[in-house]
Short mmCIF file of C-alpha atoms and ligand atoms in Angstrom, two decimals:
data_model
loop_
_atom_site.label_atom_id
_atom_site.label_comp_id
_atom_site.label_asym_id
_atom_site.label_seq_id
_atom_site.Cartn_x
_atom_site.Cartn_y
_atom_site.Cartn_z
CA MET A 1 0.00 0.00 0.00
CA THR A 2 1.41 3.40 -0.99
CA GLN A 3 0.56 6.99 -0.15
CA GLN A 4 1.88 10.34 -1.33
CA ALA A 5 3.75 10.67 1.99
CA ASN A 6 6.14 7.81 1.15
CA SER A 7 6.33 8.12 -2.64
CA HIS A 8 7.82 10.47 -5.22
CA VAL A 9 4.92 9.83 -7.58
CA PHE A 10 2.54 12.78 -7.75
CA TYR A 11 -0.84 11.20 -7.03
CA ALA A 12 -2.81 13.89 -8.81
CA GLN A 13 -6.04 11.96 -8.34
CA GLY A 14 -5.84 12.24 -4.54
CA TRP A 15 -2.83 12.55 -2.26
CA ASN A 16 -4.64 11.44 0.88
CA ALA A 17 -5.76 8.19 -0.69
CA GLU A 18 -4.00 4.84 -0.37
CA TYR A 19 -2.93 2.94 -3.47
CA GLN A 20 -2.54 -0.82 -3.70
CA LEU A 21 0.40 -2.15 -5.60
CA ALA A 22 -1.00 -4.08 -8.55
CA GLU A 23 1.28 -7.08 -8.84
CA HIS A 24 -0.20 -9.15 -11.62
CA GLY A 25 -3.35 -9.91 -13.52
CA GLU A 26 -4.87 -13.14 -14.74
CA GLY A 27 -8.05 -13.42 -16.81
CA ILE A 28 -10.57 -10.99 -15.28
CA TYR A 29 -8.72 -10.70 -11.95
CA VAL A 30 -6.05 -8.32 -10.63
CA PHE A 31 -3.90 -9.33 -7.63
CA ASP A 32 -2.27 -6.85 -5.25
CA SER A 33 1.06 -7.28 -3.46
CA ASN A 34 -0.71 -8.86 -0.46
CA GLY A 35 -2.17 -11.50 -2.71
CA LYS A 36 -5.70 -10.06 -2.50
CA ARG A 37 -7.79 -10.81 -5.60
CA TYR A 38 -10.03 -8.23 -7.29
CA LEU A 39 -12.65 -9.00 -9.92
CA ASP A 40 -12.08 -6.27 -12.50
CA ALA A 41 -15.63 -5.36 -13.48
CA ILE A 42 -14.44 -2.18 -15.17
CA GLY A 43 -11.75 -3.73 -17.42
CA GLY A 44 -8.95 -1.41 -16.22
CA THR A 45 -10.93 1.58 -17.35
CA HIS A 46 -13.08 -0.02 -20.08
CA CYS A 47 -9.95 -0.99 -22.02
CA ILE A 48 -9.09 -4.56 -21.00
CA THR A 49 -11.11 -6.69 -23.42
CA LEU A 50 -9.04 -9.91 -23.66
CA GLY A 51 -8.28 -10.12 -19.96
CA TYR A 52 -4.91 -10.01 -18.24
CA GLY A 53 -1.90 -12.17 -18.97
CA VAL A 54 -2.39 -13.07 -22.66
CA GLU A 55 1.09 -14.19 -23.61
CA GLU A 56 0.85 -13.79 -27.39
CA ILE A 57 0.24 -10.05 -27.03
CA ALA A 58 3.36 -9.63 -24.88
CA GLN A 59 5.33 -11.72 -27.38
CA ALA A 60 4.19 -9.60 -30.36
CA MET A 61 5.29 -6.46 -28.50
CA ALA A 62 8.67 -7.92 -27.55
CA GLU A 63 9.34 -9.06 -31.12
CA GLN A 64 8.55 -5.61 -32.50
CA ALA A 65 10.75 -3.97 -29.84
CA MET A 66 13.65 -6.10 -31.02
CA LYS A 67 13.00 -5.39 -34.71
CA VAL A 68 12.43 -1.64 -34.57
CA PRO A 69 10.83 0.04 -31.54
CA PHE A 70 10.34 3.47 -33.09
CA THR A 71 10.30 5.14 -36.46
CA HIS A 72 9.22 8.66 -37.33
CA LYS A 73 6.20 8.74 -39.58
CA VAL A 74 7.58 11.55 -41.74
CA GLN A 75 9.85 8.99 -43.45
CA PHE A 76 8.69 5.55 -42.34
CA THR A 77 5.77 3.30 -41.80
CA SER A 78 5.94 -0.09 -40.11
CA ALA A 79 4.55 -3.51 -40.99
CA PRO A 80 2.26 -3.68 -37.93
CA GLN A 81 0.87 -0.19 -38.64
CA GLU A 82 0.00 -1.16 -42.23
CA GLU A 83 -1.54 -4.51 -41.25
CA LEU A 84 -3.45 -2.96 -38.35
CA ALA A 85 -4.94 -0.23 -40.57
CA SER A 86 -6.26 -2.93 -42.95
CA ALA A 87 -7.69 -4.92 -40.03
CA VAL A 88 -9.45 -1.82 -38.65
CA VAL A 89 -10.91 -0.80 -42.01
CA GLU A 90 -12.21 -4.36 -42.52
CA ILE A 91 -14.55 -4.00 -39.50
CA ALA A 92 -15.28 -0.25 -39.81
CA PRO A 93 -18.60 1.10 -41.14
CA PRO A 94 -18.87 1.27 -44.95
CA GLY A 95 -16.91 4.01 -46.73
CA MET A 96 -14.44 4.43 -43.84
CA ASN A 97 -11.17 3.38 -45.45
CA HIS A 98 -8.33 5.26 -43.74
CA VAL A 99 -6.99 5.34 -40.19
CA LEU A 100 -4.74 7.71 -38.27
CA PHE A 101 -3.14 6.06 -35.23
CA VAL A 102 -2.57 8.25 -32.16
CA THR A 103 -1.74 7.75 -28.50
CA GLY A 104 -5.13 7.54 -26.76
CA GLY A 105 -8.68 8.83 -26.55
CA SER A 106 -7.96 12.52 -25.94
CA THR A 107 -5.53 12.73 -28.85
CA ALA A 108 -7.98 10.89 -31.11
CA ASN A 109 -10.70 13.46 -30.42
CA GLU A 110 -8.28 16.39 -30.60
CA MET A 111 -7.08 15.19 -34.02
CA ALA A 112 -10.60 14.59 -35.32
CA MET A 113 -11.42 18.18 -34.36
CA GLN A 114 -8.33 19.48 -36.16
CA ILE A 115 -8.88 17.35 -39.29
CA ALA A 116 -12.52 18.51 -39.41
CA ARG A 117 -11.22 22.07 -39.34
CA TYR A 118 -8.88 21.32 -42.29
CA TYR A 119 -11.78 19.73 -44.17
CA HIS A 120 -13.76 22.97 -43.92
CA LEU A 121 -10.70 25.12 -44.69
CA VAL A 122 -10.01 23.17 -47.87
CA ARG A 123 -13.61 23.76 -48.92
CA GLY A 124 -13.32 27.49 -48.25
CA ASN A 125 -15.39 27.56 -45.02
CA GLU A 126 -12.90 29.12 -42.64
CA ASN A 127 -15.48 30.13 -40.03
CA LYS A 128 -16.65 26.57 -39.49
CA TYR A 129 -14.52 25.60 -36.48
CA ARG A 130 -16.83 25.04 -33.50
CA VAL A 131 -17.72 21.55 -32.28
CA ILE A 132 -21.09 20.84 -30.69
CA GLY A 133 -20.89 18.38 -27.79
CA ARG A 134 -23.45 17.01 -25.35
CA TRP A 135 -23.96 17.47 -21.64
CA HIS A 136 -23.28 14.26 -19.71
CA SER A 137 -20.25 13.44 -21.87
CA TYR A 138 -16.49 13.11 -21.60
CA HIS A 139 -14.05 13.39 -24.48
CA GLY A 140 -10.66 13.83 -22.84
CA ARG A 141 -8.43 15.95 -20.68
CA THR A 142 -6.77 18.25 -23.23
CA THR A 143 -8.24 21.73 -23.20
CA SER A 144 -10.07 21.36 -26.51
CA THR A 145 -11.52 17.96 -25.62
CA LEU A 146 -12.61 19.40 -22.27
CA SER A 147 -14.38 22.10 -24.26
CA MET A 148 -16.32 19.38 -26.11
CA SER A 149 -17.07 17.49 -22.87
CA GLY A 150 -20.15 18.23 -20.81
CA SER A 151 -19.89 16.09 -17.68
CA GLN A 152 -20.05 17.95 -14.39
CA PHE A 153 -17.65 15.37 -13.08
CA VAL A 154 -14.66 16.73 -15.04
CA LYS A 155 -14.91 20.20 -13.50
CA ARG A 156 -14.61 22.06 -16.78
CA GLU A 157 -15.29 25.29 -14.93
CA ASP A 158 -11.81 25.13 -13.34
CA MET A 159 -10.33 25.39 -16.83
CA GLN A 160 -12.73 28.09 -17.98
CA PRO A 161 -10.00 30.48 -19.23
CA TYR A 162 -8.88 27.81 -21.69
CA GLN A 163 -12.33 26.72 -22.88
CA TYR A 164 -13.50 27.23 -26.46
CA ASP A 165 -17.02 28.53 -27.07
CA PHE A 166 -18.35 25.11 -28.03
CA PRO A 167 -22.14 24.70 -27.64
CA HIS A 168 -23.73 21.65 -25.97
CA ILE A 169 -27.04 19.87 -26.37
CA HIS A 170 -28.81 17.49 -23.97
CA ALA A 171 -28.00 13.80 -23.84
CA PRO A 172 -30.55 11.28 -25.14
CA HIS A 173 -31.30 10.07 -21.62
CA CYS A 174 -34.79 8.52 -21.74
CA TYR A 175 -34.76 7.42 -18.07
CA GLN A 176 -34.18 11.03 -16.93
CA CYS A 177 -35.50 12.78 -20.04
CA PRO A 178 -34.19 16.37 -20.06
CA PHE A 179 -37.44 17.42 -21.77
CA SER A 180 -39.68 15.43 -19.38
CA ARG A 181 -41.12 13.61 -22.39
CA THR A 182 -41.59 9.95 -23.32
CA TYR A 183 -40.38 8.10 -26.41
CA PRO A 184 -41.72 7.94 -29.13
CA GLU A 185 -44.26 10.71 -28.40
CA CYS A 186 -41.27 13.03 -27.80
CA GLY A 187 -40.47 13.08 -31.53
CA LEU A 188 -36.78 12.69 -30.64
CA ALA A 189 -36.59 16.19 -29.13
CA CYS A 190 -33.04 15.38 -27.99
CA ALA A 191 -31.97 14.95 -31.64
CA THR A 192 -33.89 17.89 -33.08
CA GLU A 193 -32.23 20.07 -30.43
CA LEU A 194 -29.10 19.70 -32.58
CA ALA A 195 -30.82 21.42 -35.53
CA ASP A 196 -32.15 24.18 -33.25
CA THR A 197 -28.67 24.73 -31.79
CA ILE A 198 -26.99 24.88 -35.21
CA GLU A 199 -29.62 27.40 -36.36
CA ARG A 200 -29.18 29.51 -33.23
CA GLU A 201 -25.37 29.46 -33.26
CA GLY A 202 -25.09 29.83 -37.04
CA ALA A 203 -24.38 26.85 -39.33
CA ASP A 204 -21.50 28.81 -40.87
CA THR A 205 -19.61 28.51 -37.52
CA ILE A 206 -20.20 24.81 -36.78
CA SER A 207 -17.64 22.29 -37.93
CA ALA A 208 -18.71 19.06 -36.25
CA PHE A 209 -20.95 17.29 -33.75
CA ILE A 210 -19.35 14.79 -31.37
CA ALA A 211 -21.23 12.06 -29.50
CA GLU A 212 -20.54 8.69 -27.90
CA PRO A 213 -23.01 6.22 -29.51
CA ILE A 214 -23.62 4.82 -26.02
CA ILE A 215 -22.35 7.09 -23.25
CA GLY A 216 -19.50 5.51 -21.28
CA GLY A 217 -18.27 6.65 -17.88
CA ALA A 218 -19.95 10.06 -17.88
CA GLY A 219 -23.46 8.62 -18.15
CA SER A 220 -23.01 4.93 -17.31
CA ALA A 221 -24.27 3.40 -20.56
CA VAL A 222 -27.03 5.90 -21.42
CA THR A 223 -28.39 4.44 -24.68
CA PRO A 224 -30.33 6.57 -27.20
CA PRO A 225 -33.68 5.34 -28.50
CA PRO A 226 -34.20 3.90 -32.01
CA GLY A 227 -33.92 6.50 -34.74
CA TYR A 228 -31.72 8.89 -32.76
CA TYR A 229 -28.50 8.64 -34.81
CA GLU A 230 -30.40 8.37 -38.09
CA LYS A 231 -31.93 11.76 -37.22
CA ILE A 232 -28.53 13.14 -36.14
CA ARG A 233 -27.01 12.05 -39.47
CA GLU A 234 -29.81 13.76 -41.38
CA ILE A 235 -29.33 17.02 -39.43
CA CYS A 236 -25.53 16.99 -39.85
CA ASP A 237 -25.92 16.50 -43.62
CA ALA A 238 -28.48 19.29 -43.87
CA TYR A 239 -26.09 21.82 -42.25
CA ASP A 240 -22.74 20.60 -43.64
CA VAL A 241 -21.67 19.56 -40.13
CA LEU A 242 -19.36 16.55 -39.74
CA PHE A 243 -20.46 13.77 -37.40
CA ILE A 244 -17.76 12.38 -35.08
CA ALA A 245 -18.81 9.06 -33.52
CA GLU A 246 -16.76 9.09 -30.32
CA GLU A 247 -16.05 5.42 -29.70
CA VAL A 248 -13.15 5.63 -27.26
CA VAL A 249 -15.07 3.23 -25.01
CA THR A 250 -17.66 1.68 -27.35
CA GLY A 251 -15.22 0.83 -30.16
CA PHE A 252 -13.72 -2.59 -30.90
CA GLY A 253 -16.48 -4.84 -29.67
CA ARG A 254 -17.47 -3.51 -26.25
CA THR A 255 -21.20 -3.16 -27.10
CA GLY A 256 -21.47 -6.53 -28.84
CA LYS A 257 -20.84 -5.09 -32.33
CA HIS A 258 -17.49 -3.95 -33.69
CA PHE A 259 -18.53 -0.32 -33.20
CA GLY A 260 -21.35 1.15 -31.13
CA ILE A 261 -22.72 3.22 -34.02
CA GLN A 262 -23.45 -0.04 -35.88
CA HIS A 263 -26.50 -0.49 -33.62
CA TRP A 264 -28.05 2.36 -35.63
CA ASP A 265 -28.32 2.91 -39.37
CA ALA A 266 -25.95 5.86 -39.54
CA VAL A 267 -22.40 6.16 -40.85
CA PRO A 268 -20.21 8.84 -39.25
CA ASP A 269 -17.61 11.03 -40.98
CA PHE A 270 -15.04 10.32 -38.26
CA LEU A 271 -14.90 7.48 -35.79
CA THR A 272 -12.49 8.00 -32.90
CA SER A 273 -11.49 5.12 -30.66
CA ALA A 274 -8.85 3.91 -28.21
CA LYS A 275 -9.12 1.54 -25.22
CA GLY A 276 -10.30 -1.78 -26.75
CA LEU A 277 -8.08 -1.26 -29.79
CA SER A 278 -5.06 -2.49 -27.83
CA SER A 279 -6.95 -3.98 -24.84
CA GLY A 280 -4.83 -1.81 -22.54
CA TYR A 281 -1.60 -3.63 -23.44
CA ALA A 282 -0.14 -0.42 -24.95
CA PRO A 283 -1.23 3.23 -25.20
CA MET A 284 -3.14 3.54 -28.45
CA GLY A 285 -5.94 5.44 -30.14
CA CYS A 286 -7.18 6.00 -33.66
CA VAL A 287 -9.23 8.23 -35.93
CA ILE A 288 -11.03 6.38 -38.72
CA LEU A 289 -11.92 8.66 -41.61
CA HIS A 290 -14.74 8.45 -44.12
CA ASP A 291 -13.90 8.71 -47.84
CA LYS A 292 -15.93 11.93 -47.92
CA VAL A 293 -13.18 13.53 -45.82
CA THR A 294 -10.10 11.85 -47.28
CA GLU A 295 -11.22 12.31 -50.90
CA THR A 296 -11.69 16.03 -50.22
CA PHE A 297 -8.02 16.21 -49.16
CA PHE A 298 -6.71 13.96 -51.94
CA GLN A 299 -8.43 16.07 -54.58
CA SER A 300 -7.38 19.42 -53.09
CA GLN A 301 -4.18 21.48 -53.40
CA ARG A 302 -3.34 20.60 -49.77
CA LYS A 303 -0.56 18.02 -49.41
CA THR A 304 -0.67 17.41 -45.62
CA VAL A 305 -2.85 17.84 -42.55
CA PRO A 306 -0.26 18.33 -39.80
CA THR A 307 -1.47 16.00 -37.06
CA PHE A 308 1.82 14.41 -36.00
CA VAL A 309 2.62 13.63 -32.40
CA THR A 310 5.87 11.77 -31.70
CA TYR A 311 4.31 8.50 -30.66
CA SER A 312 1.44 8.30 -33.15
CA GLY A 313 1.52 4.97 -34.97
CA HIS A 314 4.15 3.72 -32.51
CA PRO A 315 5.34 0.35 -33.86
CA ILE A 316 5.14 -1.48 -30.50
CA SER A 317 1.64 -0.13 -29.82
CA CYS A 318 0.62 -1.13 -33.36
CA ALA A 319 2.07 -4.62 -32.84
CA ALA A 320 0.12 -4.93 -29.57
CA ALA A 321 -3.13 -3.71 -31.15
CA LEU A 322 -2.68 -5.97 -34.18
CA ALA A 323 -2.13 -9.01 -31.96
CA VAL A 324 -5.21 -8.00 -29.91
CA GLN A 325 -7.43 -7.64 -32.96
CA LYS A 326 -6.24 -11.00 -34.35
CA TYR A 327 -7.01 -12.60 -30.97
CA VAL A 328 -10.50 -11.05 -30.86
CA LYS A 329 -11.23 -12.41 -34.35
CA LYS A 330 -9.73 -15.87 -33.72
CA HIS A 331 -11.75 -16.35 -30.51
CA ASN A 332 -14.94 -14.70 -31.81
CA LEU A 333 -14.88 -12.36 -28.82
CA VAL A 334 -17.28 -9.71 -30.18
CA GLN A 335 -20.02 -12.34 -30.38
CA GLN A 336 -19.02 -13.63 -26.94
CA CYS A 337 -19.23 -10.06 -25.57
CA ALA A 338 -22.80 -9.73 -26.94
CA GLU A 339 -23.89 -13.04 -25.40
CA ARG A 340 -22.18 -12.58 -22.04
CA GLY A 341 -23.52 -9.01 -21.92
CA GLU A 342 -27.07 -10.31 -22.28
CA TYR A 343 -26.46 -12.83 -19.50
CA LEU A 344 -25.04 -10.19 -17.17
CA LYS A 345 -27.81 -7.70 -17.97
CA GLN A 346 -30.48 -10.27 -17.10
CA ALA A 347 -28.70 -11.07 -13.83
CA LEU A 348 -28.62 -7.34 -12.98
CA GLN A 349 -32.30 -7.00 -13.84
CA LYS A 350 -33.01 -9.87 -11.43
CA LEU A 351 -30.98 -8.06 -8.79
CA ALA A 352 -33.08 -4.93 -9.44
CA GLU A 353 -36.22 -6.91 -8.53
CA ARG A 354 -34.97 -7.30 -4.97
CA GLU A 355 -32.87 -4.11 -4.57
CA SER A 356 -35.19 -1.09 -4.48
CA LEU A 357 -32.42 1.49 -5.01
CA ILE A 358 -31.81 0.22 -8.55
CA GLY A 359 -33.92 2.32 -10.90
CA ASP A 360 -32.48 1.51 -14.30
CA VAL A 361 -30.30 -1.22 -15.81
CA ARG A 362 -29.15 -0.25 -19.31
CA GLY A 363 -26.55 -0.62 -22.03
CA LYS A 364 -25.49 -3.12 -24.66
CA GLY A 365 -22.93 -5.91 -24.73
CA LEU A 366 -20.51 -5.59 -21.84
CA LEU A 367 -21.09 -1.87 -21.38
CA LEU A 368 -23.80 -1.92 -18.74
CA GLY A 369 -24.92 0.83 -16.39
CA ILE A 370 -26.98 0.93 -13.23
CA GLU A 371 -28.72 4.11 -12.09
CA PHE A 372 -29.70 4.33 -8.42
CA VAL A 373 -32.75 6.31 -7.29
CA GLN A 374 -34.55 6.95 -4.03
CA ASP A 375 -37.97 6.56 -5.66
CA ARG A 376 -38.49 4.09 -8.48
CA ALA A 377 -41.93 5.47 -9.36
CA THR A 378 -40.74 9.03 -10.00
CA HIS A 379 -37.06 8.26 -10.84
CA GLU A 380 -36.14 10.78 -8.13
CA PRO A 381 -32.35 10.58 -7.63
CA MET A 382 -30.65 10.40 -4.27
CA PRO A 383 -29.27 13.71 -3.03
CA ARG A 384 -25.63 14.33 -3.91
CA THR A 385 -24.89 15.01 -0.25
CA LEU A 386 -25.22 11.27 0.47
CA HIS A 387 -22.30 10.41 -1.85
CA PHE A 388 -23.79 7.00 -2.53
CA THR A 389 -21.68 6.34 -5.65
CA GLU A 390 -18.41 7.01 -3.85
CA THR A 391 -19.44 4.87 -0.84
CA LEU A 392 -20.47 2.00 -3.10
CA ILE A 393 -17.26 2.06 -5.15
CA LYS A 394 -15.13 2.08 -2.01
CA THR A 395 -17.12 -0.70 -0.35
CA ALA A 396 -17.00 -2.82 -3.51
CA PHE A 397 -13.21 -2.39 -3.74
CA ALA A 398 -12.83 -3.54 -0.13
CA ASN A 399 -14.94 -6.57 -1.10
CA GLY A 400 -12.63 -7.32 -4.06
CA LEU A 401 -14.79 -5.84 -6.83
CA ILE A 402 -13.51 -3.04 -9.06
CA THR A 403 -16.17 -0.81 -10.54
CA ARG A 404 -16.52 2.90 -11.28
CA GLY A 405 -19.31 5.42 -11.04
CA ARG A 406 -20.30 9.00 -11.62
CA PHE A 407 -22.98 11.38 -10.46
CA GLY A 408 -25.48 13.70 -12.11
CA THR A 409 -28.34 13.01 -14.50
CA GLY A 410 -27.22 15.40 -17.21
CA THR A 411 -29.61 18.10 -16.00
CA GLN A 412 -28.88 18.04 -12.26
CA ILE A 413 -25.98 17.23 -9.99
CA ASN A 414 -28.00 14.71 -7.92
CA GLY A 415 -28.02 11.14 -9.14
CA ASP A 416 -25.79 8.11 -8.78
CA HIS A 417 -24.79 5.59 -11.38
CA ILE A 418 -22.11 2.98 -11.92
CA LEU A 419 -20.70 1.35 -15.01
CA LEU A 420 -19.70 -2.27 -15.57
CA SER A 421 -17.34 -3.05 -18.44
CA PRO A 422 -15.56 -6.34 -17.65
CA PRO A 423 -13.27 -8.14 -20.11
CA PHE A 424 -15.07 -9.99 -22.94
CA ILE A 425 -13.71 -13.32 -21.67
CA ILE A 426 -15.76 -13.20 -18.44
CA SER A 427 -17.56 -16.52 -17.91
CA GLU A 428 -21.17 -16.95 -16.76
CA ALA A 429 -19.94 -18.15 -13.34
CA GLU A 430 -17.77 -15.02 -13.08
CA CYS A 431 -20.79 -12.85 -14.02
CA ASP A 432 -22.67 -14.50 -11.12
CA GLU A 433 -19.75 -13.78 -8.79
CA LEU A 434 -19.72 -10.13 -9.97
CA VAL A 435 -23.45 -9.73 -9.24
CA ASP A 436 -23.13 -11.38 -5.79
CA LEU A 437 -20.26 -9.06 -4.83
CA LEU A 438 -22.19 -6.06 -6.14
CA ALA A 439 -25.39 -7.01 -4.27
CA GLN A 440 -23.44 -7.37 -1.03
CA SER A 441 -21.67 -4.03 -1.62
CA ILE A 442 -24.94 -2.20 -2.35
CA GLN A 443 -26.42 -3.50 0.91
CA GLN A 444 -23.37 -2.37 2.88
CA ALA A 445 -23.17 1.05 1.15
CA ARG A 446 -26.87 1.55 1.72
CA ALA A 447 -26.42 0.92 5.44
CA GLN A 448 -23.49 3.34 5.56
CA VAL A 449 -25.39 6.25 3.96
CA ALA A 450 -28.55 5.24 5.85
CA ILE A 451 -31.01 5.17 2.96
C1 PLP B 501 -15.52 8.38 -23.72
C2 PLP B 501 -14.11 8.79 -23.49
N1 PLP B 501 -13.53 9.64 -24.36
C3 PLP B 501 -12.26 10.05 -24.22
C4 PLP B 501 -11.49 9.61 -23.17
C5 PLP B 501 -10.08 10.08 -23.03
O1 PLP B 501 -9.21 9.05 -23.37
P1 PLP B 501 -7.69 9.05 -22.82
O2 PLP B 501 -7.79 9.02 -21.34
O3 PLP B 501 -7.11 7.81 -23.43
O4 PLP B 501 -7.06 10.28 -23.33
C6 PLP B 501 -12.04 8.70 -22.25
C7 PLP B 501 -11.24 8.23 -21.11
O5 PLP B 501 -11.70 7.60 -20.20
C8 PLP B 501 -13.38 8.30 -22.41
O6 PLP B 501 -13.95 7.46 -21.54
#
């Protein structure tokens, strides 16, 4: 166990906290230096898809390190980068045929924003630079991705001097509808708000709209209703606004399809992803581009879009991601994720029948969220002052269960929800163990906050 007091590491996330030394991982479990076992129900932070300790990934990385660990992309490419790009394009939505590899989720979104800007510049629209985001979202920790984010959790206000004037619309959160309406009578008010916002802000200033197909950590698997992204696509086309499907969490199988947007009939202009691409074995992210964007560049006078960062397309990260994607294909893990997700969701729904604090169980594949409420009839959230999420996460960790949660409903700061995103290789017996540990932790947390 380590604390700031006896370490030279700057524990930016909390210097009064205690940190366990993670010694090794095996399958869905992490073991600390005291030998205590934790069921990793959050997959590192939604990235571990294959589980811990897969030897062939480590071997692929070691082999690449021996061959050539680094090359600069101004002069070189590498075999794993080329093969990985082909593998990614093979599973990407139709018409998305090029990939830029970067270092993680924030850089993927930052680069998509910059490439979108170049797209409009090339077409003579130099005022189109603003990105519309959604409340209840997270897109990264760089200042521009914070400007796109809308989650109260990230404390954007602290960085206010560095924020761009990016507008936000409400999240498609049917359980806590920001318009107090009901689907389908609502007429998808959460989607048409995009058109209203573009009109109000001026279409000639809006470059792109960014949205997670299914909201990850910020909203704990908030899933839009049918027709939502089809409507979004229509609106983006009508106003010459590019659609960025932000799949940092939902990409590479997590929702039971290769990409989350494939649950709807809509093809984005950019698809950004990270986490599951390399299953956490190496830092990695990507921007997948639609031909509409790349062809505009290829046919223009412009010869480059300067998006280089030193470690983009890093050969060892590419080798890791390539080995991961081959493993996912060989073991049919996307299908397994869909099936195991259904099993886990049903088990959570059964738990909800006997645990009155559980208001909503939602999500797809192995990206499942639970929203806790004090009144199931009205969906009234618990007051923030109770800190139920934090108490539950801490209690679960003490019980050997790793999960993560956030607060807020998108329109108010009250509200507690947690996200479950275990590795795709979780077995049915391990799903049962997860639910048992969670049930026990909810009971204990409930007693602690006296609700
Ligand atoms: C939805 C989403 N987007 C972007 C990011 C930022 O990714 P990174 O931390 O790799 O920069 C995260 C990180 O958790 C995320 O969950």
